[in-house]
Coordinates of C-alpha atoms in Angstrom, one line a residue:
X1 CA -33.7 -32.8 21.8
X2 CA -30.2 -32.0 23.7
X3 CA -29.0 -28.2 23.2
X4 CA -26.2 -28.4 20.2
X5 CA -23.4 -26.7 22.7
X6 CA -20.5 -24.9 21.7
X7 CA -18.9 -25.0 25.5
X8 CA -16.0 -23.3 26.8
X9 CA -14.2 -23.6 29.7
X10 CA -11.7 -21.9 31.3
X11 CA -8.5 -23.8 32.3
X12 CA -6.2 -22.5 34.9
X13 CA -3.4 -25.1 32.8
X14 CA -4.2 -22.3 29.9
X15 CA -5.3 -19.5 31.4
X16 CA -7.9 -19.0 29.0
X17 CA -11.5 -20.8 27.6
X18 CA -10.9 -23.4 25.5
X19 CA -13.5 -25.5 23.5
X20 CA -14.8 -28.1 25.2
X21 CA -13.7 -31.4 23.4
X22 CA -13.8 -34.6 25.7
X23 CA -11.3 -37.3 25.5
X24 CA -13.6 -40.0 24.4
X25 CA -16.7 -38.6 24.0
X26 CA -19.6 -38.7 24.8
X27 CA -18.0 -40.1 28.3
X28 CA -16.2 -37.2 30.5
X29 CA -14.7 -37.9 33.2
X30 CA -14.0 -35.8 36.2
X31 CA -12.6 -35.6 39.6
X32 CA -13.2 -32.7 42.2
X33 CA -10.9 -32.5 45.5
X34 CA -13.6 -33.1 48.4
X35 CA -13.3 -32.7 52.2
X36 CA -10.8 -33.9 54.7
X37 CA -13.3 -35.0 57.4
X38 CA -12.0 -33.6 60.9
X39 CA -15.4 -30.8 61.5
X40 CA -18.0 -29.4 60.0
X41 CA -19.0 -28.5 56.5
X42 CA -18.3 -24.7 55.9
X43 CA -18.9 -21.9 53.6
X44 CA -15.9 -23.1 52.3
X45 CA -17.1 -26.8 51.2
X46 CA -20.5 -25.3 49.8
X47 CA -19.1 -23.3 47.3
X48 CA -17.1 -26.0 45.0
X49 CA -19.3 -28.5 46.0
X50 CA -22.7 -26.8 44.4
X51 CA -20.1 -25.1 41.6
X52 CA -19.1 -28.7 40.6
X53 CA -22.9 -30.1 41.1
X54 CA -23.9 -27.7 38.3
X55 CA -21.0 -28.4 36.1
X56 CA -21.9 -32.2 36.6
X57 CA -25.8 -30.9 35.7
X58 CA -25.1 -29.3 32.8
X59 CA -22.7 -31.6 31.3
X60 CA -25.0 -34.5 31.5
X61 CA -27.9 -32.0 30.3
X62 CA -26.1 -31.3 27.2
X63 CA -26.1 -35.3 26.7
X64 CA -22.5 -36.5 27.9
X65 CA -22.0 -39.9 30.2
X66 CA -20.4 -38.3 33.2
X67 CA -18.1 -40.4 35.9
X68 CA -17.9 -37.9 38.8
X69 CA -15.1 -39.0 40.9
X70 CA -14.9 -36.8 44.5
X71 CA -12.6 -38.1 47.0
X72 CA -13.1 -37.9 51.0
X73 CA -9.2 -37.2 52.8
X74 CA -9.5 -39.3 55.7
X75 CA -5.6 -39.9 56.3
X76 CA -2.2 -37.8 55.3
X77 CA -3.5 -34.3 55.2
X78 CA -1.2 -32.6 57.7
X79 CA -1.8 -28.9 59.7
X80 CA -1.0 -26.0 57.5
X81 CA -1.2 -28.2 54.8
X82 CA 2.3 -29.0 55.2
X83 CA 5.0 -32.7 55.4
X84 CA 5.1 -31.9 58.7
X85 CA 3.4 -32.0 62.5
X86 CA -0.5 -33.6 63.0
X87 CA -2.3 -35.2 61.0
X88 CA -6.2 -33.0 61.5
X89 CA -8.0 -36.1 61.7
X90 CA -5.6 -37.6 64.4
X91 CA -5.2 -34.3 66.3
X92 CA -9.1 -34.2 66.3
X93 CA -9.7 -37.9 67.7
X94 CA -7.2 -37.2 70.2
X95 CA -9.3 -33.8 71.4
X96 CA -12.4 -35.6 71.3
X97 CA -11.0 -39.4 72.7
X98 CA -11.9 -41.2 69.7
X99 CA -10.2 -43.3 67.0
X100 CA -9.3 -41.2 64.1
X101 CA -11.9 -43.2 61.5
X102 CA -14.8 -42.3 64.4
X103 CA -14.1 -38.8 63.5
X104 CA -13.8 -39.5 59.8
X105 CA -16.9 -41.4 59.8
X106 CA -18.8 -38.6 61.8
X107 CA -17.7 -35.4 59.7
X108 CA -18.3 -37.8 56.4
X109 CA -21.8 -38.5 57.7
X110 CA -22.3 -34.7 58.4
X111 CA -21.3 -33.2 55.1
X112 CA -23.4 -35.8 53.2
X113 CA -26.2 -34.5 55.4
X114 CA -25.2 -30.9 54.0
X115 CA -24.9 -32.1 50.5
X116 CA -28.1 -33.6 50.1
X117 CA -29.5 -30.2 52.3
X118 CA -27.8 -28.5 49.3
X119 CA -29.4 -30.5 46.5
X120 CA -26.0 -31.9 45.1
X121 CA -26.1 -35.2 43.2
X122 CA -23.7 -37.6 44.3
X123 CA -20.6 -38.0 42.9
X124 CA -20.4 -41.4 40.7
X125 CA -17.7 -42.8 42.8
X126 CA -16.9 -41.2 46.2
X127 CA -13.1 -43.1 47.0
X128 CA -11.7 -42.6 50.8
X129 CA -8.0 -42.6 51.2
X130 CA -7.4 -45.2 53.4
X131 CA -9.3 -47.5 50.9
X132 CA -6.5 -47.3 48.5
X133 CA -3.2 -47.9 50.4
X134 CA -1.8 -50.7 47.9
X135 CA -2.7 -48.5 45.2
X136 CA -0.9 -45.4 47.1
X137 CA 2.5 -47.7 47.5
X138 CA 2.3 -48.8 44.2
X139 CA 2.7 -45.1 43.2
X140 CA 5.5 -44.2 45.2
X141 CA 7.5 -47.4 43.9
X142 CA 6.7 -46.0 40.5
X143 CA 8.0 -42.4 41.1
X144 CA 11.1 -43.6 42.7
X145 CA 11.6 -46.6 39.9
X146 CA 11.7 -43.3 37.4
X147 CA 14.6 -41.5 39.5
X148 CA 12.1 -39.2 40.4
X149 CA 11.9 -39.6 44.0
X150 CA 14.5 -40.4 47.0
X151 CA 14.0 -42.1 50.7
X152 CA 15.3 -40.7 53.5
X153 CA 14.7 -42.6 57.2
X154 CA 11.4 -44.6 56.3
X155 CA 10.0 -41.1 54.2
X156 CA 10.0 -40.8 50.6
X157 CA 9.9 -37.3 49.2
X158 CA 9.5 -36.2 45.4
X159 CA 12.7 -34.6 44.1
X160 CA 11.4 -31.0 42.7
X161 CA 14.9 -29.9 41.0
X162 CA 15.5 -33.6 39.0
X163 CA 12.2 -33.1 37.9
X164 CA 12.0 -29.8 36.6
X165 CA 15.1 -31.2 34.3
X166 CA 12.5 -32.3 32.1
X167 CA 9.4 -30.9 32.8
X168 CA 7.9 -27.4 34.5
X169 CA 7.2 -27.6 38.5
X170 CA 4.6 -24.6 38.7
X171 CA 2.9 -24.2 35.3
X172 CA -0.4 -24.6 36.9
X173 CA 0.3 -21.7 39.6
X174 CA 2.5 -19.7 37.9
X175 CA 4.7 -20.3 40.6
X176 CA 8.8 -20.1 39.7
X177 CA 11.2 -22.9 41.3
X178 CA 13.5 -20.5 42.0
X179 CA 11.7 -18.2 43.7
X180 CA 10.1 -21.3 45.7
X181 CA 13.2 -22.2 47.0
X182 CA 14.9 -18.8 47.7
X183 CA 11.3 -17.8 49.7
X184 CA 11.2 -21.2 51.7
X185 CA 13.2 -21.6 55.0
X186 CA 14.4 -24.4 56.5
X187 CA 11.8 -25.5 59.2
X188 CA 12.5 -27.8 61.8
X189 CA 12.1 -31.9 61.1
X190 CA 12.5 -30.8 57.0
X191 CA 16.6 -31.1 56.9
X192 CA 15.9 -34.5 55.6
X193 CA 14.8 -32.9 52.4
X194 CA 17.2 -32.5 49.8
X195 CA 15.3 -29.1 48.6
X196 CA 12.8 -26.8 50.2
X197 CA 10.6 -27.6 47.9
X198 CA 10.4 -31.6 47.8
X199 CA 7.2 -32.9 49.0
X200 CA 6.3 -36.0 50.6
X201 CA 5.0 -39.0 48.9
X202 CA 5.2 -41.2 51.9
X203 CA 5.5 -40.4 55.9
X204 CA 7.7 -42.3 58.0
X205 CA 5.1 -42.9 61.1
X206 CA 6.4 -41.8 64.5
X207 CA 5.4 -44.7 67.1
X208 CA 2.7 -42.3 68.6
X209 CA 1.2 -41.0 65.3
X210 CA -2.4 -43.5 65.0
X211 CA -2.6 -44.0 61.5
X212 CA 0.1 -45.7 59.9
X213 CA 0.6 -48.4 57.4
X214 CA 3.1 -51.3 56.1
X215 CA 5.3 -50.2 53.2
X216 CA 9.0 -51.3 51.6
X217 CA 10.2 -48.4 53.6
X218 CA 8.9 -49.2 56.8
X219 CA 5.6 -48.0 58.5
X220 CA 4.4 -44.9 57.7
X221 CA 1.4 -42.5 55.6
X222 CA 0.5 -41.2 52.2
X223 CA 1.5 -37.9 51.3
X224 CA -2.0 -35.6 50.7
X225 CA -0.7 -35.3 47.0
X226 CA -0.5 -38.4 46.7
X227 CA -3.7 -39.6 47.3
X228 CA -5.7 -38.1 44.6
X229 CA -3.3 -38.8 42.3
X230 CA -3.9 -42.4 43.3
X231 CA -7.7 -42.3 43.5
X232 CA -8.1 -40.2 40.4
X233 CA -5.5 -43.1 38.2
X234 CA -7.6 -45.8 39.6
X235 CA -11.2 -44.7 38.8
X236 CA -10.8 -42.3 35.4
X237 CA -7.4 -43.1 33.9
X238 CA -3.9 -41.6 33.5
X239 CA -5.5 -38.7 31.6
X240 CA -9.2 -37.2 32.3
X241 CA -11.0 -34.4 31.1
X242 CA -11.6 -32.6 34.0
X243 CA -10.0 -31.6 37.2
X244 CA -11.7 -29.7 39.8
X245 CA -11.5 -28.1 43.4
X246 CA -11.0 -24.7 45.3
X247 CA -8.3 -21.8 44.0
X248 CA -6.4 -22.3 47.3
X249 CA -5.9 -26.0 46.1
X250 CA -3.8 -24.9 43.0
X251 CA -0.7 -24.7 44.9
X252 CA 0.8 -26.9 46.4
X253 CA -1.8 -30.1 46.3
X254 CA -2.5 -29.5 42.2
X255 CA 0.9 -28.8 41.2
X256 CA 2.2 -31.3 42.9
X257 CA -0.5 -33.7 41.4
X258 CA 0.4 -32.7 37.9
X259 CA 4.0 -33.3 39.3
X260 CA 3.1 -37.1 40.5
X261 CA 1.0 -37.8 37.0
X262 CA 3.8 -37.1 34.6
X263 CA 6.2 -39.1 36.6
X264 CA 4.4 -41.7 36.9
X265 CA 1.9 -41.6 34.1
X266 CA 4.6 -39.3 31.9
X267 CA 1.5 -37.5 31.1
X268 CA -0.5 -34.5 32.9
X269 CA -3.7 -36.1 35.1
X270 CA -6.1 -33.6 33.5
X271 CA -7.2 -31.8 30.3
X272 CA -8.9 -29.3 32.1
X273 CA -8.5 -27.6 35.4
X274 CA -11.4 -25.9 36.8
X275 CA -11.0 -23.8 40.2
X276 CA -13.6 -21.9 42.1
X277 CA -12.1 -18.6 43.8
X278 CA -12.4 -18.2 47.4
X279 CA -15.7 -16.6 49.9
X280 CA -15.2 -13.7 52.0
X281 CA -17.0 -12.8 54.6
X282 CA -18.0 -8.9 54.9
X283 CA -14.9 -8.3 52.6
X284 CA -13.0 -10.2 55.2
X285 CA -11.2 -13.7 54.5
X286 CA -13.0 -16.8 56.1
X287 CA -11.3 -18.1 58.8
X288 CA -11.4 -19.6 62.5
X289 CA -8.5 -17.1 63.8
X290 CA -11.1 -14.2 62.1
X291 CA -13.6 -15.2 64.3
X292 CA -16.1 -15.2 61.4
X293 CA -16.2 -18.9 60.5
X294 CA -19.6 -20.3 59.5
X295 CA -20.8 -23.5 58.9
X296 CA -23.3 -24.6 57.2
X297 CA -25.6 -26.0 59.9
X298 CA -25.2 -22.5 61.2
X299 CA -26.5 -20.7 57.9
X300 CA -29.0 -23.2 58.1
X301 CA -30.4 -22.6 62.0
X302 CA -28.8 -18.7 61.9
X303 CA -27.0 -19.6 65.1
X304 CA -23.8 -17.6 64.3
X305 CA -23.2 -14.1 66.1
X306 CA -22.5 -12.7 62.6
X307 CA -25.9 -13.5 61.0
X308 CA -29.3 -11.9 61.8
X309 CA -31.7 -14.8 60.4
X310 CA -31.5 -18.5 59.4
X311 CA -30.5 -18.7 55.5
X312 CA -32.2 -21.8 53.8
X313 CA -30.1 -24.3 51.9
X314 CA -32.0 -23.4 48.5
X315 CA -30.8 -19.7 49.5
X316 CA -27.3 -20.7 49.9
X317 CA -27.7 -22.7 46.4
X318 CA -29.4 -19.7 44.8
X319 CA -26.6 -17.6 46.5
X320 CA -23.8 -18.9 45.3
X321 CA -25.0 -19.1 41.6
X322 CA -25.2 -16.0 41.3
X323 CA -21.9 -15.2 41.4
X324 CA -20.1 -17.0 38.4
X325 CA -17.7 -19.4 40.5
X326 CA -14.6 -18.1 39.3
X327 CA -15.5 -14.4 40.8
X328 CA -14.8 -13.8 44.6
X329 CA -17.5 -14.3 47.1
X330 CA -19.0 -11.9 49.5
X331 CA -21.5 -13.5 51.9
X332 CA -23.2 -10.8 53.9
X333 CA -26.7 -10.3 56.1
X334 CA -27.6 -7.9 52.9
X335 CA -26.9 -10.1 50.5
X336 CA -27.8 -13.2 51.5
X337 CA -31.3 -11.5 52.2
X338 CA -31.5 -10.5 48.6
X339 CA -30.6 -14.0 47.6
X340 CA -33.8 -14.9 49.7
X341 CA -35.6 -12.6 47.7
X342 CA -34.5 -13.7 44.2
X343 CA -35.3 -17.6 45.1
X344 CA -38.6 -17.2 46.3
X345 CA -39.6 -15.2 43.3
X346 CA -37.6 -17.5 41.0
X347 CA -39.6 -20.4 42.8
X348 CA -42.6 -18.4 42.5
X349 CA -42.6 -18.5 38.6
X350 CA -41.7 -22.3 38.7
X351 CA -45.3 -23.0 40.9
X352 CA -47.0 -20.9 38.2
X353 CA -45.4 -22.2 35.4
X354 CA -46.1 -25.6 36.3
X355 CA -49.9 -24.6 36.7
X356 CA -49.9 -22.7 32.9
X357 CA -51.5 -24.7 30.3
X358 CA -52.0 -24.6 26.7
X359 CA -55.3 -23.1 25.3
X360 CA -55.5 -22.4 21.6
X361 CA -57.5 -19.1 21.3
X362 CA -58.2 -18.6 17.1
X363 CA -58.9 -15.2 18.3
X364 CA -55.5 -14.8 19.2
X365 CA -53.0 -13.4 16.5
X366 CA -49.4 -15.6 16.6
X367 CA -46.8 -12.5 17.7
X368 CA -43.8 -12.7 16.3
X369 CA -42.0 -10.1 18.1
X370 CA -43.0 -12.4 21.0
X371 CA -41.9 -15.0 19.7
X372 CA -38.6 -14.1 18.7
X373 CA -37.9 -12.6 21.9
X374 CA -38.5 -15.7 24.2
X375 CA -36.0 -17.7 21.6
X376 CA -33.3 -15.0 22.0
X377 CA -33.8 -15.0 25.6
X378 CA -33.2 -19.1 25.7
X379 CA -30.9 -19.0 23.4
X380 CA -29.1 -16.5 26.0
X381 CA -29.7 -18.9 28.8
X382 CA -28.0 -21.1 27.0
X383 CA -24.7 -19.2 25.6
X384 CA -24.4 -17.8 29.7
X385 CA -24.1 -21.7 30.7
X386 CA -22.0 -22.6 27.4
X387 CA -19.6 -19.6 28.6
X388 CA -17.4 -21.2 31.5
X389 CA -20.6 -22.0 33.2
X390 CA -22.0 -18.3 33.9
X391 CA -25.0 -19.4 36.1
X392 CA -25.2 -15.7 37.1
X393 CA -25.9 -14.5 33.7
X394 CA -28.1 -17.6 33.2
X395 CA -30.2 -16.6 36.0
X396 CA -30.3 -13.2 35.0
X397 CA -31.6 -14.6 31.2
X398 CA -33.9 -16.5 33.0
X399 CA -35.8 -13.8 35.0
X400 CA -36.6 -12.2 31.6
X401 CA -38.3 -15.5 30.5
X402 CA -40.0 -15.4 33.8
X403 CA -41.8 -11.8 32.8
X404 CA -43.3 -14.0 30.1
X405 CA -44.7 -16.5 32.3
X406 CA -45.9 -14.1 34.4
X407 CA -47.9 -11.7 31.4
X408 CA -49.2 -15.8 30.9
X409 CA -50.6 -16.0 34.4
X410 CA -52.6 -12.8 34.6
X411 CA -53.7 -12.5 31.5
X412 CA -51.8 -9.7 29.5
X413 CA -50.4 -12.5 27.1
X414 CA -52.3 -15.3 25.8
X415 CA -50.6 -18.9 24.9
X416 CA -51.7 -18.2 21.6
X417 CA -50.0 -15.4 21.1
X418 CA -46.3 -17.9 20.9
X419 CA -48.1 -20.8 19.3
X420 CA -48.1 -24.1 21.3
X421 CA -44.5 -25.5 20.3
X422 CA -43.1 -21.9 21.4
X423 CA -45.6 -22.1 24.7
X424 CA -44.0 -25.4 26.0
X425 CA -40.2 -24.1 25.5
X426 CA -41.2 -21.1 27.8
X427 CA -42.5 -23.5 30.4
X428 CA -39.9 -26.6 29.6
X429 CA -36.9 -24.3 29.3
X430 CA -38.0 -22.4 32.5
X431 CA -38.3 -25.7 34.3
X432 CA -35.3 -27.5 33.2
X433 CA -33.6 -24.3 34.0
X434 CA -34.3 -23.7 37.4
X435 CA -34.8 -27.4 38.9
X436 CA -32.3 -29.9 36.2
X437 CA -29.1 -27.4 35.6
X438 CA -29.5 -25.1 38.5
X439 CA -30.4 -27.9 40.6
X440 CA -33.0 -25.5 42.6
X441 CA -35.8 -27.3 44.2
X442 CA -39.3 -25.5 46.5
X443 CA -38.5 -25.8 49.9
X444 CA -42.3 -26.4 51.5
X445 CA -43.2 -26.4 55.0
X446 CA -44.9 -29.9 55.9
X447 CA -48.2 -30.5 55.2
X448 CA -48.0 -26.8 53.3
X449 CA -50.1 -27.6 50.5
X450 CA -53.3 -29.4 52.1
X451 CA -52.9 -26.8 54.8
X452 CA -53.2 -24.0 52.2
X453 CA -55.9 -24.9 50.2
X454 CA -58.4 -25.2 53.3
X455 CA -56.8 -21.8 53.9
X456 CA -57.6 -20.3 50.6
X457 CA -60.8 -22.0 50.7
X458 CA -62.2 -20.2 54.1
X459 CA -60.6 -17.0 52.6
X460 CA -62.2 -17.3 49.3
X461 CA -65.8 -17.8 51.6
X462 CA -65.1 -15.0 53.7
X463 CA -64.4 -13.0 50.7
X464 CA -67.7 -14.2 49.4
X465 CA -69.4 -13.1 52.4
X466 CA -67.9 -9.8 52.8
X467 CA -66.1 -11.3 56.2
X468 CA -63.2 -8.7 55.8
X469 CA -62.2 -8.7 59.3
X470 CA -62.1 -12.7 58.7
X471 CA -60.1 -12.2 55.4
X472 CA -57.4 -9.7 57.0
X473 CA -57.0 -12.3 59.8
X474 CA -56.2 -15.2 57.3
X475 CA -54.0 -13.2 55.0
X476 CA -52.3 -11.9 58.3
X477 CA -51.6 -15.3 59.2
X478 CA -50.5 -17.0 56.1
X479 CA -48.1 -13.4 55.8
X480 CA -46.7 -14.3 58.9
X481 CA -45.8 -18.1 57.3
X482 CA -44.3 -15.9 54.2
X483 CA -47.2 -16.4 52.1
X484 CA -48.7 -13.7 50.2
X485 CA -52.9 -14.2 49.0
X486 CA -53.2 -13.1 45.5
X487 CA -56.5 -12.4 44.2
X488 CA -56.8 -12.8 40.9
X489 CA -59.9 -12.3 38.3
X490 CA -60.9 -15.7 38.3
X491 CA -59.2 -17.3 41.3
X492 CA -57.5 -17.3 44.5
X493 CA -53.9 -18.2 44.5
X494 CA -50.8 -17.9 46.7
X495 CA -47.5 -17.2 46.7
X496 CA -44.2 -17.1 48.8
X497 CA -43.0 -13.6 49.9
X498 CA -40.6 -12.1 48.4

């Protein structure tokens, strides 16, 4: 049986939680800004990526038919984010003497590799750019058929002021038109703009830039606004529930989506607008010029000068969770070490829970204090995740369920001290938990297992023979792997260091 949910999410749109209530549900649908594929996946790309995964988990937990739209940029997003100078993907294939969709293909290949390292699902529908062109075009026509847009030399820019005539240019970032254009100078190559603040729906192609395109206004390239508005249209409608991507999307690519949608659409793209805030590093901002960059291939070998170790991708995961997503991120040797900690123990109860089975004991009185404190510490679990998605609270909730499988495993409580139905919510709850909404997964050496029961079984016969030199050696070793021996009253059992 699903958990009856009374979700809330914040929305940027708002700025506040609002009730959860999809358009047509049980179906949500939902689109999440992906990567523009010109280098590695970075700290950056983990962090919406495995905030998005969970919302994705949960909401399909809870019972709802999910369409999880996440689009790869592969054409149109400029340097500095801006309607003017290289495009990244170009400027990289000309570094590295390649055509530009070498490059995209190689950096899309790579942060799949990173995703699945992660443990994200994949998206439902995962549209490139320059797979949707006609539909890109078709857009433009229809934003300049409304009055809404205006070509200058083969470009075609969106026209900020006529629009704000009728409807607000910056409700999403808070930002003020007026303030936009009084704070923007004239750069050089943007006179053709009627206002600062007009942004381009489509690029007139200078004869050296590599990636250009037929269109009625003569060859040229999609805006990077324009593209999602396009791919988002195509695959969930005019009007989704949910919209989703970094804080430092917000403005200008969101606003200028929402800008796009009700010209075209005459209605805003989303219901809801989720954003993850931004990682520092060391209290510092991420950034190349910072010199404290980090990808994640780099996390996952430790090959940066800034870390001491190799972080695991279930660390990273575990990491990231607990922070909730719209809190500031500090990635640190200290606390990424901690977060170490906290998954292997967290993995540790999942390996025991998984052993725990049901015995009835008619000895054993039913507690009801027990009782009622493993179903306030679900239902906890529960109200974290239905709270904006607090996976940091939820974890917290679910270490307290995890003292309860523990008193299970040695003995200090008895299954039938919680009943059987109670029993299998501890371990089901637990499970779901840690491996379905949390998407955390054991990370096991190969051949681990079959390698550590002959282990355990010339420890236990050592043990037996009063060996202990022999038994020091083998818990030495298997220490040195991050395994710890426990000896328990009745058994021999392992577990990974914490």
């Amino acid at each position: 049986m699903k958990h009856k949910s009374q979700l809330k999410i914040y929305n940027t749109l708002s700025r506040a939680k609002e009730t959860f209530e999809p358009i047509k549900a049980p179906f949500v649908g939902m689109y999440v800004c992906g990567p523009t594929v010109y280098g590695d996946a970075h700290l950056g790309h983990g962090r919406p990526a495995i905030t998005f995964d969970t919302v994705y988990r949960y909401l399909s937990h809870l019972g709802y038919k999910v369409r999880y739209v996440r689009n790869i940029t592969d054409v149109g997003h400029l340097q500095g984010d801006a309607d003017e100078g290289e495009d990244k993907i170009a400027k990289k294939a000309k570094l590295e003497q390649l055509e530009p969709m070498e490059v995209a293909q190689q950096y899309t290949d790579t942060y799949h590799r990173d995703m699945l390292a992660l443990n994200t699902i994949k998206p439902s529908i995962e549209p490139r750019a320059t797979g949707h062109i006609p539909e890109q075009i078709a857009l433009v026509q229809s934003i300049l058929d409304e009055g809404l847009a205006y070509e200058v030399n083969g470009s075609v820019y969106f026209d900020v002021l006529k629009y704000n005539e009728s409807q607000q240019y910056g409700k999403l970032s808070g930002r003020v038109l007026e303030d936009l254009m009084s704070g923007t100078r004239d750069l050089d190559g943007q006179s053709e703009k009627r206002n600062a603040a007009d942004f381009a729906l489509w690029k007139n192609a200078a004869p050296e830039h590599l990636m250009k395109w037929e269109s009625p206004w003569g060859i040229g390239f999609p805006g990077w606004h324009l593209e999602c508005t396009a791919m988002s249209s195509k695959y969930l409608g005019k009007h989704f529930d949910i919209h989703g991507g970094g804080m430092d999307l917000m403005f200008p690519h969101h606003e200028c989506e929402i800008a796009q949608g009700n010209a075209c659409n005459h209605q805003d793209p989303a219901k809801y607008w989720m954003h993850n805030n931004m990682i520092t590093i060391n209290g510092q901002k991420m950034g190349k010029s910072l010199g404290n960059f980090i990808t994640l291939q780099e996390l996952f070998t430790g090959e940066h000068e800034l870390l001491e170790q190799a972080y695991s991708p279930m660390t990273i995961r575990y990491f990231i969770l607990t922070a909730h997503y719209r809190s500031t991120l500090d990635f640190s040797n200290d606390a990424l070490k901690a977060a170490q900690k906290g998954y292997k123990k967290i993995i540790n109860g999942l390996k025991i829970a998984q052993k725990l089975q049901y015995v009835q004991d008619d000895t054993v009185e039913l507690d009801e204090k027990q009782v009622q404190q493993v179903e306030q510490i679900i239902t906890n679990a529960y109200r974290a995740m239905d709270d904006d998605f607090n996976t940091a609270q939820a974890i917290g909730h679910l270490f307290n369920l995890l003292k309860k499988i523990n008193s299970l495993y040695t003995g200090q409580l008895h299954p039938s001290h919680f009943g059987k139905e109670v029993f299998e919510k501890i371990i089901n709850t637990y499970r779901t938990f840690i491996t379905e909404i949390l998407g955390l997964n054991e990370e096991k050496p190969n051949n681990q297992e079959g390698l550590l029961d002959v282990l355990l079984k010339l420890y236990g016969e050592a043990k037996t023979a009063r060996d202990y030199s022999r038994v020091d050696e083998i818990r030495n070793s298997l220490k040195s792997l991050g395994i710890v021996v426990k000896d328990m009253k009745d058994k021999i059992d392992w577990a990974y260091e914490e």
